[in-house]
PDB file of C-alpha atoms and ligand atoms in Angstrom:
ATOM      1  CA  UNK A 100      11.155 -22.403  -7.236  1.00 45.00           C
ATOM      2  CA  UNK A 101       7.774 -21.026  -5.540  1.00 48.00           C
ATOM      3  CA  UNK A 102       4.812 -22.169  -7.081  1.00 45.00           C
ATOM      4  CA  UNK A 103       1.636 -19.978  -7.910  1.00 51.00           C
ATOM      5  CA  UNK A 104      -0.884 -19.480  -4.942  1.00 54.00           C
ATOM      6  CA  UNK A 105      -3.499 -22.321  -4.700  1.00 49.00           C
ATOM      7  CA  UNK A 106      -7.246 -20.798  -4.965  1.00 45.00           C
ATOM      8  CA  UNK A 107      -7.874 -18.224  -2.977  1.00 46.00           C
ATOM      9  CA  UNK A 108      -9.584 -19.521   0.446  1.00 44.00           C
ATOM     10  CA  UNK A 109     -10.346 -16.203   1.879  1.00 46.00           C
ATOM     11  CA  UNK A 110     -12.602 -14.476   4.693  1.00 48.00           C
ATOM     12  CA  UNK A 111     -10.617 -15.429   7.426  1.00 52.00           C
ATOM     13  CA  UNK A 112     -11.404 -13.029  10.363  1.00 55.00           C
ATOM     14  CA  UNK A 113      -8.329 -11.173  11.530  1.00 52.00           C
ATOM     15  CA  UNK A 114     -10.389 -10.239  14.719  1.00 51.00           C
ATOM     16  CA  UNK A 115      -9.709 -13.797  15.998  1.00 50.00           C
ATOM     17  CA  UNK A 116      -5.897 -13.085  15.942  1.00 47.00           C
ATOM     18  CA  UNK A 117      -6.211  -9.536  17.251  1.00 46.00           C
ATOM     19  CA  UNK A 118      -6.185  -9.538  21.206  1.00 41.00           C
ATOM     20  CA  UNK A 119      -7.438  -6.434  22.812  1.00 51.00           C
ATOM     21  CA  UNK A 120      -8.792  -3.958  19.934  1.00 65.00           C
ATOM     22  CA  UNK A 121     -10.994  -1.024  19.090  1.00 79.00           C
ATOM     23  CA  UNK A 122     -14.059  -2.234  17.204  1.00 87.00           C
ATOM     24  CA  UNK A 123     -13.835  -2.637  13.289  1.00 90.00           C
ATOM     25  CA  UNK A 124     -15.952   0.616  12.938  1.00 88.00           C
ATOM     26  CA  UNK A 125     -13.121   2.597  14.174  1.00 88.00           C
ATOM     27  CA  UNK A 126     -10.698   2.337  11.995  1.00 94.00           C
ATOM     28  CA  UNK A 127     -10.388   4.551   9.256  1.00 94.00           C
ATOM     29  CA  UNK A 128     -12.447   7.400  10.707  1.00 92.00           C
ATOM     30  CA  UNK A 129     -11.611  10.553   8.393  1.00 91.00           C
ATOM     31  CA  UNK A 130     -14.260  12.754   9.538  1.00 89.00           C
ATOM     32  CA  UNK A 131     -12.350  16.073   9.774  1.00 83.00           C
ATOM     33  CA  UNK A 132     -12.759  17.049  13.525  1.00 86.00           C
ATOM     34  CA  UNK A 133     -11.798  13.422  14.477  1.00 89.00           C
ATOM     35  CA  UNK A 134      -8.704  12.935  12.672  1.00 92.00           C
ATOM     36  CA  UNK A 135      -5.296  14.367  13.905  1.00 93.00           C
ATOM     37  CA  UNK A 136      -4.130  17.489  12.223  1.00 95.00           C
ATOM     38  CA  UNK A 137      -1.116  15.654  11.015  1.00 96.00           C
ATOM     39  CA  UNK A 138      -3.410  13.473   8.692  1.00 96.00           C
ATOM     40  CA  UNK A 139      -5.175  16.084   7.061  1.00 95.00           C
ATOM     41  CA  UNK A 140      -2.293  18.182   6.487  1.00 96.00           C
ATOM     42  CA  UNK A 141      -0.852  15.398   4.665  1.00 97.00           C
ATOM     43  CA  UNK A 142      -3.709  14.594   2.642  1.00 97.00           C
ATOM     44  CA  UNK A 143      -4.271  18.418   1.767  1.00 96.00           C
ATOM     45  CA  UNK A 144      -0.582  18.458   0.413  1.00 97.00           C
ATOM     46  CA  UNK A 145      -0.894  15.081  -1.593  1.00 98.00           C
ATOM     47  CA  UNK A 146      -4.144  16.397  -3.344  1.00 98.00           C
ATOM     48  CA  UNK A 147      -2.969  19.427  -4.261  1.00 98.00           C
ATOM     49  CA  UNK A 148       0.379  18.292  -5.535  1.00 98.00           C
ATOM     50  CA  UNK A 149      -0.081  15.041  -6.912  1.00 98.00           C
ATOM     51  CA  UNK A 150      -0.778  15.709 -10.481  1.00 98.00           C
ATOM     52  CA  UNK A 151      -0.516  13.941 -13.753  1.00 98.00           C
ATOM     53  CA  UNK A 152       2.958  15.299 -14.530  1.00 98.00           C
ATOM     54  CA  UNK A 153       4.299  14.866 -10.886  1.00 98.00           C
ATOM     55  CA  UNK A 154       3.430  11.194 -10.747  1.00 99.00           C
ATOM     56  CA  UNK A 155       5.291  10.462 -13.992  1.00 98.00           C
ATOM     57  CA  UNK A 156       8.060  12.388 -12.856  1.00 98.00           C
ATOM     58  CA  UNK A 157       8.748  10.649  -9.726  1.00 98.00           C
ATOM     59  CA  UNK A 158       7.711   7.379 -11.532  1.00 98.00           C
ATOM     60  CA  UNK A 159      10.827   8.056 -13.665  1.00 98.00           C
ATOM     61  CA  UNK A 160      12.945   9.217 -10.983  1.00 98.00           C
ATOM     62  CA  UNK A 161      12.701   6.240  -8.376  1.00 98.00           C
ATOM     63  CA  UNK A 162      12.695   3.599 -11.208  1.00 98.00           C
ATOM     64  CA  UNK A 163      16.148   3.991 -12.072  1.00 98.00           C
ATOM     65  CA  UNK A 164      16.857   2.505  -8.630  1.00 98.00           C
ATOM     66  CA  UNK A 165      19.974   4.555  -8.005  1.00 98.00           C
ATOM     67  CA  UNK A 166      19.423   5.374  -4.453  1.00 97.00           C
ATOM     68  CA  UNK A 167      20.879   2.352  -2.449  1.00 98.00           C
ATOM     69  CA  UNK A 168      21.788  -1.281  -2.119  1.00 98.00           C
ATOM     70  CA  UNK A 169      20.490  -3.282   0.258  1.00 98.00           C
ATOM     71  CA  UNK A 170      18.814  -6.667   1.094  1.00 98.00           C
ATOM     72  CA  UNK A 171      15.163  -6.580   1.794  1.00 98.00           C
ATOM     73  CA  UNK A 172      15.367  -7.264   5.689  1.00 98.00           C
ATOM     74  CA  UNK A 173      18.098  -4.247   6.006  1.00 98.00           C
ATOM     75  CA  UNK A 174      15.328  -1.998   3.596  1.00 98.00           C
ATOM     76  CA  UNK A 175      12.818  -2.897   6.566  1.00 98.00           C
ATOM     77  CA  UNK A 176      14.821  -2.082   9.503  1.00 98.00           C
ATOM     78  CA  UNK A 177      14.796   1.662   8.221  1.00 98.00           C
ATOM     79  CA  UNK A 178      11.086   1.812   9.156  1.00 98.00           C
ATOM     80  CA  UNK A 179      12.046   1.156  12.804  1.00 96.00           C
ATOM     81  CA  UNK A 180      11.629   4.810  13.819  1.00 95.00           C
ATOM     82  CA  UNK A 181       9.560   5.735  10.874  1.00 96.00           C
ATOM     83  CA  UNK A 182       5.702   7.017  11.783  1.00 96.00           C
ATOM     84  CA  UNK A 183       3.138   7.435   8.982  1.00 97.00           C
ATOM     85  CA  UNK A 184       1.669  11.083   9.391  1.00 97.00           C
ATOM     86  CA  UNK A 185      -1.383   9.982   7.103  1.00 97.00           C
ATOM     87  CA  UNK A 186      -2.667   6.776   9.130  1.00 95.00           C
ATOM     88  CA  UNK A 187      -5.386   8.100  11.678  1.00 93.00           C
ATOM     89  CA  UNK A 188      -4.800   4.435  13.413  1.00 92.00           C
ATOM     90  CA  UNK A 189      -1.216   3.786  13.718  1.00 88.00           C
ATOM     91  CA  UNK A 190       1.077   5.741  16.123  1.00 87.00           C
ATOM     92  CA  UNK A 191       3.886   3.436  16.356  1.00 91.00           C
ATOM     93  CA  UNK A 192       6.752   2.833  13.974  1.00 95.00           C
ATOM     94  CA  UNK A 193       6.199   0.997  10.675  1.00 96.00           C
ATOM     95  CA  UNK A 194       8.440  -2.047  10.850  1.00 97.00           C
ATOM     96  CA  UNK A 195       5.891  -2.821  13.929  1.00 97.00           C
ATOM     97  CA  UNK A 196       2.977  -2.585  11.591  1.00 97.00           C
ATOM     98  CA  UNK A 197       5.241  -4.833   9.299  1.00 98.00           C
ATOM     99  CA  UNK A 198       5.152  -7.761  11.685  1.00 98.00           C
ATOM    100  CA  UNK A 199       1.772  -7.145  13.224  1.00 97.00           C
ATOM    101  CA  UNK A 200       0.262  -8.153   9.613  1.00 97.00           C
ATOM    102  CA  UNK A 201       2.643 -10.556   8.435  1.00 98.00           C
ATOM    103  CA  UNK A 202       1.865 -12.244  12.212  1.00 97.00           C
ATOM    104  CA  UNK A 203      -1.957 -11.873  11.285  1.00 97.00           C
ATOM    105  CA  UNK A 204      -1.600 -13.631   8.082  1.00 97.00           C
ATOM    106  CA  UNK A 205       0.560 -16.125   9.323  1.00 98.00           C
ATOM    107  CA  UNK A 206      -1.997 -17.617  12.172  1.00 97.00           C
ATOM    108  CA  UNK A 207      -5.005 -17.181   9.554  1.00 97.00           C
ATOM    109  CA  UNK A 208      -3.166 -18.510   6.335  1.00 98.00           C
ATOM    110  CA  UNK A 209      -0.012 -20.823   7.863  1.00 98.00           C
ATOM    111  CA  UNK A 210       0.112 -22.430   4.516  1.00 98.00           C
ATOM    112  CA  UNK A 211       0.688 -19.190   2.430  1.00 98.00           C
ATOM    113  CA  UNK A 212       4.473 -18.125   3.040  1.00 98.00           C
ATOM    114  CA  UNK A 213       4.533 -15.964   0.028  1.00 98.00           C
ATOM    115  CA  UNK A 214       1.323 -14.164   1.566  1.00 98.00           C
ATOM    116  CA  UNK A 215       3.177 -13.705   4.910  1.00 98.00           C
ATOM    117  CA  UNK A 216       5.990 -12.064   3.360  1.00 99.00           C
ATOM    118  CA  UNK A 217       4.452 -10.004   1.153  1.00 99.00           C
ATOM    119  CA  UNK A 218       2.538  -8.724   4.230  1.00 98.00           C
ATOM    120  CA  UNK A 219       6.260  -8.006   5.893  1.00 98.00           C
ATOM    121  CA  UNK A 220       7.338  -6.180   3.310  1.00 98.00           C
ATOM    122  CA  UNK A 221       4.397  -4.391   1.880  1.00 98.00           C
ATOM    123  CA  UNK A 222       5.046  -0.994   3.050  1.00 98.00           C
ATOM    124  CA  UNK A 223       8.821  -0.970   2.699  1.00 98.00           C
ATOM    125  CA  UNK A 224       8.274   1.532  -0.103  1.00 98.00           C
ATOM    126  CA  UNK A 225       8.371   3.908   2.596  1.00 98.00           C
ATOM    127  CA  UNK A 226      11.763   4.181   2.833  1.00 98.00           C
ATOM    128  CA  UNK A 227      11.627   7.105   0.348  1.00 98.00           C
ATOM    129  CA  UNK A 228      10.885   9.378   2.930  1.00 98.00           C
ATOM    130  CA  UNK A 229      13.729   8.424   4.869  1.00 96.00           C
ATOM    131  CA  UNK A 230      15.900   9.376   1.798  1.00 97.00           C
ATOM    132  CA  UNK A 231      13.904  12.545   1.649  1.00 97.00           C
ATOM    133  CA  UNK A 232      10.758  12.391  -0.234  1.00 98.00           C
ATOM    134  CA  UNK A 233       7.940  14.243   1.419  1.00 98.00           C
ATOM    135  CA  UNK A 234       5.476  11.932   3.449  1.00 98.00           C
ATOM    136  CA  UNK A 235       2.540  13.482   0.811  1.00 98.00           C
ATOM    137  CA  UNK A 236       4.773  11.834  -1.917  1.00 98.00           C
ATOM    138  CA  UNK A 237       4.991   8.418  -0.056  1.00 98.00           C
ATOM    139  CA  UNK A 238       2.540   7.571   2.276  1.00 98.00           C
ATOM    140  CA  UNK A 239      -1.527   7.280   2.366  1.00 98.00           C
ATOM    141  CA  UNK A 240      -4.338   6.165  -0.084  1.00 98.00           C
ATOM    142  CA  UNK A 241      -3.656   6.144  -3.556  1.00 98.00           C
ATOM    143  CA  UNK A 242      -6.130   7.757  -6.549  1.00 98.00           C
ATOM    144  CA  UNK A 243      -5.323   7.196 -10.254  1.00 98.00           C
ATOM    145  CA  UNK A 244      -3.897  10.878 -11.359  1.00 98.00           C
ATOM    146  CA  UNK A 245      -4.890  12.035 -14.962  1.00 98.00           C
ATOM    147  CA  UNK A 246      -8.747  11.661 -14.413  1.00 98.00           C
ATOM    148  CA  UNK A 247     -11.186  13.046 -12.213  1.00 97.00           C
ATOM    149  CA  UNK A 248     -11.251  12.000  -8.389  1.00 97.00           C
ATOM    150  CA  UNK A 249     -13.730   9.586  -7.073  1.00 96.00           C
ATOM    151  CA  UNK A 250     -15.906  10.667  -4.024  1.00 94.00           C
ATOM    152  CA  UNK A 251     -14.628   8.025  -2.221  1.00 95.00           C
ATOM    153  CA  UNK A 252     -11.373   9.322  -1.636  1.00 97.00           C
ATOM    154  CA  UNK A 253     -10.374  10.381   1.915  1.00 95.00           C
ATOM    155  CA  UNK A 254     -12.019  13.759   2.637  1.00 91.00           C
ATOM    156  CA  UNK A 255     -14.431  13.521  -0.507  1.00 78.00           C
ATOM    157  CA  UNK A 256     -12.232  14.566  -2.906  1.00 74.00           C
ATOM    158  CA  UNK A 257     -12.610  17.901  -1.667  1.00 79.00           C
ATOM    159  CA  UNK A 258      -8.896  18.938  -0.797  1.00 90.00           C
ATOM    160  CA  UNK A 259      -8.466  18.731  -4.721  1.00 96.00           C
ATOM    161  CA  UNK A 260      -9.233  22.056  -5.357  1.00 94.00           C
ATOM    162  CA  UNK A 261      -6.105  23.525  -5.757  1.00 96.00           C
ATOM    163  CA  UNK A 262      -4.700  21.016  -7.486  1.00 97.00           C
ATOM    164  CA  UNK A 263      -3.528  22.388 -11.185  1.00 98.00           C
ATOM    165  CA  UNK A 264      -5.252  19.025 -12.845  1.00 98.00           C
ATOM    166  CA  UNK A 265      -8.924  20.141 -11.877  1.00 97.00           C
ATOM    167  CA  UNK A 266      -8.728  22.828 -14.235  1.00 97.00           C
ATOM    168  CA  UNK A 267      -7.672  20.849 -17.154  1.00 98.00           C
ATOM    169  CA  UNK A 268     -10.729  19.641 -19.368  1.00 98.00           C
ATOM    170  CA  UNK A 269      -8.693  16.961 -20.832  1.00 98.00           C
ATOM    171  CA  UNK A 270      -7.905  15.557 -17.218  1.00 98.00           C
ATOM    172  CA  UNK A 271     -10.683  16.372 -14.904  1.00 97.00           C
ATOM    173  CA  UNK A 272     -13.450  13.899 -16.747  1.00 98.00           C
ATOM    174  CA  UNK A 273     -14.695  10.593 -15.629  1.00 98.00           C
ATOM    175  CA  UNK A 274     -11.740   8.686 -18.152  1.00 98.00           C
ATOM    176  CA  UNK A 275      -9.762  11.503 -18.361  1.00 98.00           C
ATOM    177  CA  UNK A 276      -6.525  10.353 -20.603  1.00 98.00           C
ATOM    178  CA  UNK A 277      -7.638   6.842 -20.030  1.00 98.00           C
ATOM    179  CA  UNK A 278      -9.923   4.504 -22.113  1.00 98.00           C
ATOM    180  CA  UNK A 279     -12.950   2.120 -20.688  1.00 98.00           C
ATOM    181  CA  UNK A 280     -11.514  -0.852 -19.048  1.00 98.00           C
ATOM    182  CA  UNK A 281      -7.778  -0.156 -19.771  1.00 98.00           C
ATOM    183  CA  UNK A 282      -6.518  -2.050 -16.574  1.00 98.00           C
ATOM    184  CA  UNK A 283      -4.923  -0.795 -13.764  1.00 98.00           C
ATOM    185  CA  UNK A 284      -1.549  -1.563 -15.043  1.00 98.00           C
ATOM    186  CA  UNK A 285      -2.179   1.036 -17.731  1.00 98.00           C
ATOM    187  CA  UNK A 286      -3.305   3.797 -15.234  1.00 98.00           C
ATOM    188  CA  UNK A 287      -0.702   6.257 -13.782  1.00 98.00           C
ATOM    189  CA  UNK A 288      -1.426   6.351  -9.950  1.00 99.00           C
ATOM    190  CA  UNK A 289      -0.534   9.298  -7.306  1.00 98.00           C
ATOM    191  CA  UNK A 290       3.029   8.384  -6.646  1.00 99.00           C
ATOM    192  CA  UNK A 291       3.497   6.628  -3.441  1.00 98.00           C
ATOM    193  CA  UNK A 292       5.203   3.391  -1.709  1.00 98.00           C
ATOM    194  CA  UNK A 293       2.923   0.980  -3.220  1.00 99.00           C
ATOM    195  CA  UNK A 294       4.402   1.444  -6.921  1.00 98.00           C
ATOM    196  CA  UNK A 295       7.937   2.220  -5.504  1.00 99.00           C
ATOM    197  CA  UNK A 296       8.180  -1.116  -4.098  1.00 99.00           C
ATOM    198  CA  UNK A 297       6.471  -2.869  -6.765  1.00 99.00           C
ATOM    199  CA  UNK A 298       8.857  -1.274  -9.214  1.00 98.00           C
ATOM    200  CA  UNK A 299      11.955  -2.216  -6.806  1.00 99.00           C
ATOM    201  CA  UNK A 300      10.692  -5.742  -6.954  1.00 99.00           C
ATOM    202  CA  UNK A 301      10.465  -5.986 -10.723  1.00 98.00           C
ATOM    203  CA  UNK A 302      13.743  -4.710 -11.215  1.00 98.00           C
ATOM    204  CA  UNK A 303      15.631  -6.988  -8.941  1.00 98.00           C
ATOM    205  CA  UNK A 304      15.449 -11.189  -8.589  1.00 98.00           C
ATOM    206  CA  UNK A 305      11.993 -11.743  -6.621  1.00 98.00           C
ATOM    207  CA  UNK A 306      10.338 -15.313  -7.027  1.00 98.00           C
ATOM    208  CA  UNK A 307       6.727 -13.484  -5.350  1.00 98.00           C
ATOM    209  CA  UNK A 308       4.138 -14.564  -7.552  1.00 98.00           C
ATOM    210  CA  UNK A 309       1.850 -12.271  -9.206  1.00 98.00           C
ATOM    211  CA  UNK A 310      -0.692 -12.042  -6.828  1.00 98.00           C
ATOM    212  CA  UNK A 311       1.789 -10.763  -4.249  1.00 99.00           C
ATOM    213  CA  UNK A 312       3.498  -7.800  -6.417  1.00 98.00           C
ATOM    214  CA  UNK A 313      -0.552  -7.135  -7.172  1.00 98.00           C
ATOM    215  CA  UNK A 314      -1.467  -6.462  -3.577  1.00 99.00           C
ATOM    216  CA  UNK A 315       1.933  -4.553  -2.991  1.00 99.00           C
ATOM    217  CA  UNK A 316       0.985  -2.452  -6.046  1.00 99.00           C
ATOM    218  CA  UNK A 317      -2.670  -1.617  -4.988  1.00 99.00           C
ATOM    219  CA  UNK A 318      -2.900  -2.190  -1.384  1.00 98.00           C
ATOM    220  CA  UNK A 319      -3.431   2.085  -0.760  1.00 98.00           C
ATOM    221  CA  UNK A 320      -5.932   2.199  -3.508  1.00 98.00           C
ATOM    222  CA  UNK A 321      -8.750   2.184  -1.018  1.00 98.00           C
ATOM    223  CA  UNK A 322     -11.526   4.181  -3.354  1.00 97.00           C
ATOM    224  CA  UNK A 323     -11.284   1.030  -5.360  1.00 98.00           C
ATOM    225  CA  UNK A 324     -10.623  -2.177  -3.513  1.00 98.00           C
ATOM    226  CA  UNK A 325     -13.105  -0.611  -0.404  1.00 97.00           C
ATOM    227  CA  UNK A 326     -14.653   2.007  -2.039  1.00 97.00           C
ATOM    228  CA  UNK A 327     -15.786   0.262  -5.201  1.00 98.00           C
ATOM    229  CA  UNK A 328     -15.120   3.293  -7.714  1.00 98.00           C
ATOM    230  CA  UNK A 329     -13.022   3.364 -10.988  1.00 98.00           C
ATOM    231  CA  UNK A 330     -14.312   0.023 -11.784  1.00 98.00           C
ATOM    232  CA  UNK A 331     -14.542   1.457 -15.277  1.00 98.00           C
ATOM    233  CA  UNK A 332     -10.597   1.621 -15.522  1.00 98.00           C
ATOM    234  CA  UNK A 333     -10.510  -2.125 -14.415  1.00 98.00           C
ATOM    235  CA  UNK A 334     -10.256  -5.276 -16.821  1.00 98.00           C
ATOM    236  CA  UNK A 335     -10.751  -9.110 -16.216  1.00 98.00           C
ATOM    237  CA  UNK A 336      -7.645  -9.176 -14.314  1.00 98.00           C
ATOM    238  CA  UNK A 337      -8.013  -6.728 -11.928  1.00 98.00           C
ATOM    239  CA  UNK A 338     -11.406  -7.956 -10.972  1.00 98.00           C
ATOM    240  CA  UNK A 339      -9.770 -11.553 -10.671  1.00 98.00           C
ATOM    241  CA  UNK A 340      -6.768  -9.882  -8.281  1.00 98.00           C
ATOM    242  CA  UNK A 341      -9.136  -7.922  -6.114  1.00 98.00           C
ATOM    243  CA  UNK A 342     -10.161 -10.552  -4.052  1.00 98.00           C
ATOM    244  CA  UNK A 343      -6.534 -11.061  -2.947  1.00 98.00           C
ATOM    245  CA  UNK A 344      -6.094  -7.468  -2.174  1.00 98.00           C
ATOM    246  CA  UNK A 345      -9.226  -7.330  -0.295  1.00 98.00           C
ATOM    247  CA  UNK A 346      -8.102 -10.136   1.937  1.00 98.00           C
ATOM    248  CA  UNK A 347      -5.124  -8.776   2.140  1.00 98.00           C
ATOM    249  CA  UNK A 348      -6.177  -5.505   3.393  1.00 98.00           C
ATOM    250  CA  UNK A 349      -8.309  -7.198   6.127  1.00 97.00           C
ATOM    251  CA  UNK A 350      -4.576  -8.041   7.896  1.00 97.00           C
ATOM    252  CA  UNK A 351      -3.158  -4.883   7.031  1.00 97.00           C
ATOM    253  CA  UNK A 352      -5.746  -2.549   8.449  1.00 95.00           C
ATOM    254  CA  UNK A 353      -7.061  -4.796  11.458  1.00 92.00           C
ATOM    255  CA  UNK A 354      -4.108  -6.188  13.166  1.00 94.00           C
ATOM    256  CA  UNK A 355      -3.123  -2.493  13.879  1.00 92.00           C
ATOM    257  CA  UNK A 356      -2.956  -2.181  17.827  1.00 90.00           C
ATOM    258  CA  UNK A 357      -0.441  -1.155  20.238  1.00 89.00           C
ATOM    259  CA  UNK A 358       0.493  -4.529  21.453  1.00 88.00           C
ATOM    260  CA  UNK A 359       4.186  -4.753  20.174  1.00 91.00           C
ATOM    261  CA  UNK A 360       5.231  -8.057  19.226  1.00 93.00           C
ATOM    262  CA  UNK A 361       8.795  -9.398  20.125  1.00 95.00           C
ATOM    263  CA  UNK A 362      10.412  -8.590  16.772  1.00 95.00           C
ATOM    264  CA  UNK A 363      13.578  -9.985  17.757  1.00 95.00           C
ATOM    265  CA  UNK A 364      12.370 -13.373  18.016  1.00 97.00           C
ATOM    266  CA  UNK A 365      10.093 -13.236  14.800  1.00 98.00           C
ATOM    267  CA  UNK A 366      13.035 -12.392  12.540  1.00 98.00           C
ATOM    268  CA  UNK A 367      14.561 -15.326  11.825  1.00 98.00           C
ATOM    269  CA  UNK A 368      11.449 -16.996  10.360  1.00 98.00           C
ATOM    270  CA  UNK A 369      10.764 -14.144   8.051  1.00 98.00           C
ATOM    271  CA  UNK A 370      14.726 -13.819   7.347  1.00 98.00           C
ATOM    272  CA  UNK A 371      14.043 -17.546   6.136  1.00 98.00           C
ATOM    273  CA  UNK A 372      11.342 -16.588   3.774  1.00 98.00           C
ATOM    274  CA  UNK A 373      12.941 -13.367   2.489  1.00 98.00           C
ATOM    275  CA  UNK A 374      15.939 -15.535   1.354  1.00 98.00           C
ATOM    276  CA  UNK A 375      13.593 -17.641  -0.283  1.00 98.00           C
ATOM    277  CA  UNK A 376      11.934 -15.483  -2.205  1.00 98.00           C
ATOM    278  CA  UNK A 377      14.075 -12.408  -2.419  1.00 98.00           C
ATOM    279  CA  UNK A 378      17.352 -13.143  -2.438  1.00 98.00           C
ATOM    280  CA  UNK A 379      20.230 -11.224  -2.134  1.00 98.00           C
ATOM    281  CA  UNK A 380      20.996  -7.301  -2.284  1.00 98.00           C
ATOM    282  CA  UNK A 381      18.710  -5.390  -4.051  1.00 98.00           C
ATOM    283  CA  UNK A 382      19.028  -2.132  -6.141  1.00 98.00           C
ATOM    284  CA  UNK A 383      16.773   0.533  -4.681  1.00 98.00           C
TER     285      UNK A 383
HETATM  286  O1  INS B 455      -2.410   5.629   6.200  1.00 60.64           O
HETATM  287  C1  INS B 455      -2.415   4.588   5.554  1.00 60.64           C
HETATM  288  C2  INS B 455      -0.725   4.307   5.142  1.00 60.64           C
HETATM  289  O2  INS B 455      -0.020   5.380   5.020  1.00 60.64           O
HETATM  290  C3  INS B 455      -0.771   2.936   4.403  1.00 60.64           C
HETATM  291  O3  INS B 455       0.984   2.292   4.580  1.00 60.64           O
HETATM  292  C4  INS B 455      -1.240   3.186   3.214  1.00 60.64           C
HETATM  293  O4  INS B 455      -1.285   1.796   2.549  1.00 60.64           O
HETATM  294  C5  INS B 455      -3.115   3.346   3.640  1.00 60.64           C
HETATM  295  O5  INS B 455      -3.583   3.461   2.184  1.00 60.64           O
HETATM  296  C6  INS B 455      -3.177   4.277   4.450  1.00 60.64           C
HETATM  297  O6  INS B 455      -4.365   4.838   4.383  1.00 60.64           O
HETATM  298 FE1  FE2 B 456       0.615   0.877   3.047  1.00 60.64          FE
HETATM  299 FE1  FE2 B 457       0.082  -1.140   6.050  1.00 60.64          FE
END
């Protein structure tokens, strides 16, 4: 049985791994005139339609895990042709991004198999889009629903004006339906690939450590892990786990580049990791 992670030895610099890239400050440029229109459209629909009731409904629907049965590597294969419309930095299929992230981690954290596998699978929840879920309900940054949106949300929360929850006095305040420091595990996030994969792994056999599940569940929560907002919803565990989410994020973001690794030659290594930590056929 795999063990829990060692103490976090972090702040590896993924740029040492990146061959030729854009500079760090050129990633995640969400200034409205700089991003492709597909990005604005995706966030516009997301910020308008992701309400508390919507996210609760999707959680219930997808948590049934009655959509498909397949191994984790089969699910990854489904992303071979999937293009994420929310991402200003990636216009290659998500399966490639999975291997780029994992290889970046493997290079800088050769001893942490669990973190390498986490990187490989972190976006697999996007298979929902292949099964018909609209992209605004799958991809992009996440945020808590049931309380006011933070200014750190991309496009400065301005796309929320048509979201019905913004006109509900129980839901449009700083805390909304939540208690101070209630812990992120008790917060309902906008529906997307993070929470879905978390539920899939919880509902099947998975030996990944808690840190891995936490990274998967909150890796898109940029207004928190990068923006530093929503601390009033966090408890001690969230603050501890944040270090791991941030370390992971360096690779998720800065390994994005047009060079495509030779996926076929990498697959056997990751196949072995997958069988060790997430064996067999999973219910999705
Ligand atoms: O556009 C990206 C992409 O959808 C990622 O998978 C997600 O984790 C990020 O938060 C988002 O900014
Ligand atoms: Fe993601
Ligand atoms: Fe990613």
